[in-house]
Amino acid sequence: MKICKLGEEVLRQQCEPVKEEEINDEFRALLDEMFETMVSANGVGLAAPQVGIAKRFFVVMADDNVRRVFINPEIIKTSSDLVDYEEGCLSIPGVYENIQRPSQVTISALNEKGKRFIIEDATDLLARVIQHENDHLNGILYIDRGDKEFAEKTTEQFKRRAERAAKKEAAKAAKKRSIEAKIAAKAEKKGI
């Protein structure tokens, strides 16, 4: 699956809840694909908007290597004590920043079978990843929770990257059209 990068609109959208009837075999296959994408990109969490889907679900495989699916999650409680941790994101590759978040979190969600579950007082990396991925469902990126200047600089950097990539693609497409036109002109000249 293609992972959306900073600057793509879907990453800033408020995601829609997943309907009960949408949780089926096709949906579970999508979840498997998300896990594969996340693992191959060396991630520990991946939210639906990161793969272009503006729906409220994410997958996590933190330091305990347990595959967890969170559909229509609700953070019920967070601890008052905060911890700093250097965060990164598959949608903002190569950029890291210390972000302060609650050290514990309690979350309620549906699993891949549509059954409600609660994880009480998750800590460490699991707590961090749950909060990070849940933010994605509300159009919030980790850089929004850190230094404002850093966020602006990072956003500008990714905007320039996207512009360069678009120019490169346009030049490639123009070259392809030119080659095709030359081939067509030669073929016409030969009477083919």
Short mmCIF file of N, CA, C and O in Angstrom, two decimals, residues 54-123:
data_model
loop_
_atom_site.label_atom_id
_atom_site.label_comp_id
_atom_site.label_asym_id
_atom_site.label_seq_id
_atom_site.Cartn_x
_atom_site.Cartn_y
_atom_site.Cartn_z
N ALA A 54 -10.15 7.72 4.83
CA ALA A 54 -10.59 8.65 5.88
C ALA A 54 -11.63 7.99 6.79
O ALA A 54 -12.77 8.44 6.92
N LYS A 55 -11.23 6.89 7.40
CA LYS A 55 -12.10 6.13 8.32
C LYS A 55 -11.38 5.96 9.65
O LYS A 55 -10.15 5.97 9.72
N ARG A 56 -12.16 5.74 10.71
CA ARG A 56 -11.62 5.69 12.07
C ARG A 56 -11.14 4.28 12.44
O ARG A 56 -11.84 3.55 13.15
N PHE A 57 -9.95 3.93 12.00
CA PHE A 57 -9.33 2.68 12.44
C PHE A 57 -7.82 2.74 12.25
O PHE A 57 -7.32 3.50 11.42
N PHE A 58 -7.13 1.96 13.07
CA PHE A 58 -5.68 1.86 12.93
C PHE A 58 -5.21 0.51 13.43
O PHE A 58 -5.94 -0.21 14.11
N VAL A 59 -3.99 0.15 13.04
CA VAL A 59 -3.37 -1.10 13.46
C VAL A 59 -2.08 -0.76 14.22
O VAL A 59 -1.43 0.25 13.94
N VAL A 60 -1.75 -1.63 15.18
CA VAL A 60 -0.57 -1.41 16.03
C VAL A 60 0.13 -2.74 16.27
O VAL A 60 -0.53 -3.77 16.46
N MET A 61 1.44 -2.70 16.26
CA MET A 61 2.24 -3.83 16.71
C MET A 61 3.43 -3.23 17.43
O MET A 61 4.46 -2.92 16.82
N ALA A 62 3.27 -2.99 18.74
CA ALA A 62 4.29 -2.29 19.53
C ALA A 62 5.36 -3.26 20.01
O ALA A 62 5.56 -4.31 19.41
N ASP A 63 6.00 -2.93 21.11
CA ASP A 63 7.15 -3.70 21.58
C ASP A 63 6.85 -5.13 22.02
O ASP A 63 7.76 -5.94 22.16
N ASP A 64 5.57 -5.49 22.20
CA ASP A 64 5.24 -6.86 22.57
C ASP A 64 4.92 -7.75 21.36
O ASP A 64 4.59 -8.92 21.49
N ASN A 65 5.00 -7.17 20.15
CA ASN A 65 4.75 -7.88 18.88
C ASN A 65 3.36 -8.49 18.76
O ASN A 65 3.15 -9.44 18.00
N VAL A 66 2.39 -7.96 19.49
CA VAL A 66 1.00 -8.41 19.39
C VAL A 66 0.31 -7.53 18.35
O VAL A 66 0.38 -6.31 18.41
N ARG A 67 -0.35 -8.18 17.37
CA ARG A 67 -1.12 -7.44 16.36
C ARG A 67 -2.42 -6.97 16.99
O ARG A 67 -3.21 -7.78 17.46
N ARG A 68 -2.62 -5.64 16.99
CA ARG A 68 -3.84 -5.08 17.56
C ARG A 68 -4.54 -4.21 16.53
O ARG A 68 -3.90 -3.42 15.83
N VAL A 69 -5.85 -4.36 16.47
CA VAL A 69 -6.69 -3.56 15.57
C VAL A 69 -7.60 -2.71 16.43
O VAL A 69 -8.21 -3.20 17.38
N PHE A 70 -7.70 -1.44 16.10
CA PHE A 70 -8.56 -0.50 16.82
C PHE A 70 -9.52 0.13 15.81
O PHE A 70 -9.09 0.91 14.96
N ILE A 71 -10.81 -0.22 15.91
CA ILE A 71 -11.83 0.33 15.02
C ILE A 71 -12.74 1.23 15.85
O ILE A 71 -13.19 0.83 16.92
N ASN A 72 -12.99 2.43 15.36
CA ASN A 72 -13.79 3.44 16.07
C ASN A 72 -13.32 3.59 17.52
O ASN A 72 -14.10 3.50 18.47
N PRO A 73 -12.02 3.84 17.70
CA PRO A 73 -11.48 3.92 19.05
C PRO A 73 -11.91 5.18 19.80
O PRO A 73 -12.20 6.21 19.19
N GLU A 74 -11.97 5.04 21.11
CA GLU A 74 -12.26 6.18 21.99
C GLU A 74 -11.28 6.11 23.15
O GLU A 74 -11.24 5.10 23.87
N ILE A 75 -10.49 7.16 23.31
CA ILE A 75 -9.62 7.22 24.48
C ILE A 75 -10.48 7.66 25.65
O ILE A 75 -11.06 8.73 25.64
N ILE A 76 -10.59 6.79 26.64
CA ILE A 76 -11.46 7.00 27.79
C ILE A 76 -10.76 7.81 28.87
O ILE A 76 -11.36 8.65 29.53
N LYS A 77 -9.46 7.54 29.03
CA LYS A 77 -8.74 8.17 30.13
C LYS A 77 -7.26 8.22 29.79
O LYS A 77 -6.72 7.32 29.14
N THR A 78 -6.61 9.30 30.22
CA THR A 78 -5.15 9.40 30.13
C THR A 78 -4.63 9.79 31.50
O THR A 78 -5.34 10.41 32.29
N SER A 79 -3.38 9.44 31.77
CA SER A 79 -2.78 9.79 33.06
C SER A 79 -2.40 11.26 33.06
O SER A 79 -2.24 11.88 32.00
N SER A 80 -2.25 11.82 34.24
CA SER A 80 -1.85 13.22 34.35
C SER A 80 -0.34 13.37 34.19
O SER A 80 0.14 14.43 33.79
N ASP A 81 0.42 12.30 34.47
CA ASP A 81 1.87 12.40 34.30
C ASP A 81 2.23 12.25 32.83
O ASP A 81 1.69 11.41 32.11
N LEU A 82 3.14 13.12 32.39
CA LEU A 82 3.54 13.19 30.99
C LEU A 82 4.97 12.69 30.84
O LEU A 82 5.79 12.84 31.74
N VAL A 83 5.26 12.12 29.66
CA VAL A 83 6.62 11.68 29.36
C VAL A 83 7.01 12.16 27.97
O VAL A 83 6.18 12.26 27.07
N ASP A 84 8.29 12.46 27.83
CA ASP A 84 8.86 12.85 26.53
C ASP A 84 9.35 11.60 25.83
O ASP A 84 9.87 10.68 26.47
N TYR A 85 9.21 11.59 24.52
CA TYR A 85 9.70 10.47 23.73
C TYR A 85 9.91 10.98 22.31
O TYR A 85 9.10 11.76 21.81
N GLU A 86 10.98 10.54 21.68
CA GLU A 86 11.24 10.96 20.31
C GLU A 86 10.32 10.18 19.37
O GLU A 86 10.43 8.97 19.26
N GLU A 87 9.41 10.91 18.73
CA GLU A 87 8.45 10.28 17.81
C GLU A 87 8.85 10.51 16.37
O GLU A 87 9.48 11.51 16.03
N GLY A 88 8.43 9.58 15.54
CA GLY A 88 8.55 9.69 14.10
C GLY A 88 7.23 9.22 13.51
O GLY A 88 6.32 8.85 14.25
N CYS A 89 7.12 9.24 12.21
CA CYS A 89 5.87 8.85 11.56
C CYS A 89 6.16 8.38 10.15
O CYS A 89 6.96 8.99 9.44
N LEU A 90 5.49 7.32 9.74
CA LEU A 90 5.68 6.80 8.38
C LEU A 90 5.24 7.83 7.33
O LEU A 90 5.71 7.78 6.20
N SER A 91 4.38 8.76 7.71
CA SER A 91 3.92 9.80 6.79
C SER A 91 4.85 11.02 6.76
O SER A 91 4.66 11.92 5.95
N ILE A 92 5.82 11.03 7.69
CA ILE A 92 6.81 12.11 7.72
C ILE A 92 8.18 11.44 7.88
O ILE A 92 8.84 11.57 8.91
N PRO A 93 8.60 10.68 6.87
CA PRO A 93 9.81 9.87 7.00
C PRO A 93 11.07 10.70 7.24
O PRO A 93 11.24 11.78 6.68
N GLY A 94 11.92 10.18 8.14
CA GLY A 94 13.21 10.80 8.39
C GLY A 94 13.16 12.01 9.31
O GLY A 94 14.18 12.68 9.50
N VAL A 95 12.01 12.30 9.89
CA VAL A 95 11.87 13.47 10.77
C VAL A 95 11.42 12.99 12.14
O VAL A 95 10.45 12.25 12.27
N TYR A 96 12.15 13.42 13.18
CA TYR A 96 11.86 12.99 14.54
C TYR A 96 11.85 14.19 15.47
O TYR A 96 12.59 15.15 15.26
N GLU A 97 11.01 14.12 16.49
CA GLU A 97 10.95 15.21 17.47
C GLU A 97 10.48 14.64 18.81
O GLU A 97 9.66 13.72 18.85
N ASN A 98 11.00 15.20 19.90
CA ASN A 98 10.54 14.82 21.23
C ASN A 98 9.14 15.39 21.44
O ASN A 98 8.93 16.59 21.27
N ILE A 99 8.22 14.51 21.78
CA ILE A 99 6.83 14.90 21.99
C ILE A 99 6.42 14.45 23.39
O ILE A 99 6.72 13.33 23.79
N GLN A 100 5.72 15.31 24.09
CA GLN A 100 5.25 14.99 25.43
C GLN A 100 3.81 14.49 25.34
O GLN A 100 2.96 15.12 24.73
N ARG A 101 3.58 13.32 25.94
CA ARG A 101 2.25 12.73 25.97
C ARG A 101 2.01 12.08 27.34
O ARG A 101 2.97 11.75 28.03
N PRO A 102 0.73 11.82 27.67
CA PRO A 102 0.45 11.08 28.91
C PRO A 102 1.15 9.72 28.88
O PRO A 102 1.25 9.08 27.84
N SER A 103 1.61 9.28 30.06
CA SER A 103 2.35 8.01 30.13
C SER A 103 1.44 6.80 30.07
O SER A 103 1.88 5.71 29.72
N GLN A 104 0.15 6.98 30.42
CA GLN A 104 -0.80 5.86 30.38
C GLN A 104 -2.07 6.28 29.66
O GLN A 104 -2.46 7.45 29.68
N VAL A 105 -2.71 5.29 29.06
CA VAL A 105 -3.95 5.56 28.34
C VAL A 105 -4.89 4.35 28.47
O VAL A 105 -4.43 3.21 28.48
N THR A 106 -6.18 4.64 28.59
CA THR A 106 -7.20 3.60 28.55
C THR A 106 -8.04 3.86 27.30
O THR A 106 -8.47 4.99 27.07
N ILE A 107 -8.22 2.82 26.50
CA ILE A 107 -8.90 2.97 25.22
C ILE A 107 -9.96 1.88 25.03
O ILE A 107 -9.76 0.75 25.45
N SER A 108 -11.05 2.26 24.39
CA SER A 108 -12.12 1.33 24.03
C SER A 108 -12.21 1.35 22.51
O SER A 108 -12.12 2.42 21.89
N ALA A 109 -12.39 0.19 21.90
CA ALA A 109 -12.48 0.12 20.43
C ALA A 109 -13.14 -1.21 20.05
O ALA A 109 -13.41 -2.06 20.90
N LEU A 110 -13.37 -1.36 18.76
CA LEU A 110 -13.82 -2.64 18.21
C LEU A 110 -12.61 -3.35 17.64
O LEU A 110 -11.70 -2.70 17.11
N ASN A 111 -12.60 -4.67 17.71
CA ASN A 111 -11.52 -5.44 17.08
C ASN A 111 -11.92 -5.80 15.64
O ASN A 111 -12.97 -5.37 15.15
N GLU A 112 -11.11 -6.60 14.99
CA GLU A 112 -11.36 -6.96 13.58
C GLU A 112 -12.61 -7.80 13.38
O GLU A 112 -13.06 -7.97 12.24
N LYS A 113 -13.20 -8.29 14.46
CA LYS A 113 -14.45 -9.05 14.37
C LYS A 113 -15.65 -8.20 14.76
O LYS A 113 -16.77 -8.69 14.83
N GLY A 114 -15.40 -6.93 15.07
CA GLY A 114 -16.47 -6.03 15.46
C GLY A 114 -16.86 -6.12 16.92
O GLY A 114 -17.90 -5.61 17.33
N LYS A 115 -16.03 -6.77 17.73
CA LYS A 115 -16.30 -6.93 19.16
C LYS A 115 -15.62 -5.81 19.95
O LYS A 115 -14.45 -5.51 19.72
N ARG A 116 -16.35 -5.24 20.88
CA ARG A 116 -15.83 -4.16 21.73
C ARG A 116 -14.82 -4.72 22.72
O ARG A 116 -15.00 -5.80 23.26
N PHE A 117 -13.73 -3.98 22.93
CA PHE A 117 -12.73 -4.35 23.94
C PHE A 117 -12.18 -3.07 24.56
O PHE A 117 -12.33 -1.98 24.01
N ILE A 118 -11.57 -3.23 25.71
CA ILE A 118 -10.96 -2.10 26.41
C ILE A 118 -9.55 -2.51 26.83
O ILE A 118 -9.34 -3.62 27.32
N ILE A 119 -8.60 -1.64 26.59
CA ILE A 119 -7.25 -1.82 27.13
C ILE A 119 -7.11 -0.76 28.21
O ILE A 119 -7.20 0.44 27.93
N GLU A 120 -6.93 -1.22 29.45
CA GLU A 120 -6.82 -0.30 30.58
C GLU A 120 -5.36 0.00 30.90
O GLU A 120 -4.54 -0.91 30.95
N ASP A 121 -5.10 1.27 31.09
CA ASP A 121 -3.79 1.73 31.53
C ASP A 121 -2.62 1.18 30.71
O ASP A 121 -1.63 0.69 31.27
N ALA A 122 -2.73 1.25 29.40
CA ALA A 122 -1.60 0.89 28.54
C ALA A 122 -0.46 1.85 28.85
O ALA A 122 -0.69 3.03 29.13
N THR A 123 0.76 1.35 28.84
CA THR A 123 1.93 2.17 29.16
C THR A 123 2.99 2.05 28.08
O THR A 123 2.81 1.32 27.10
#
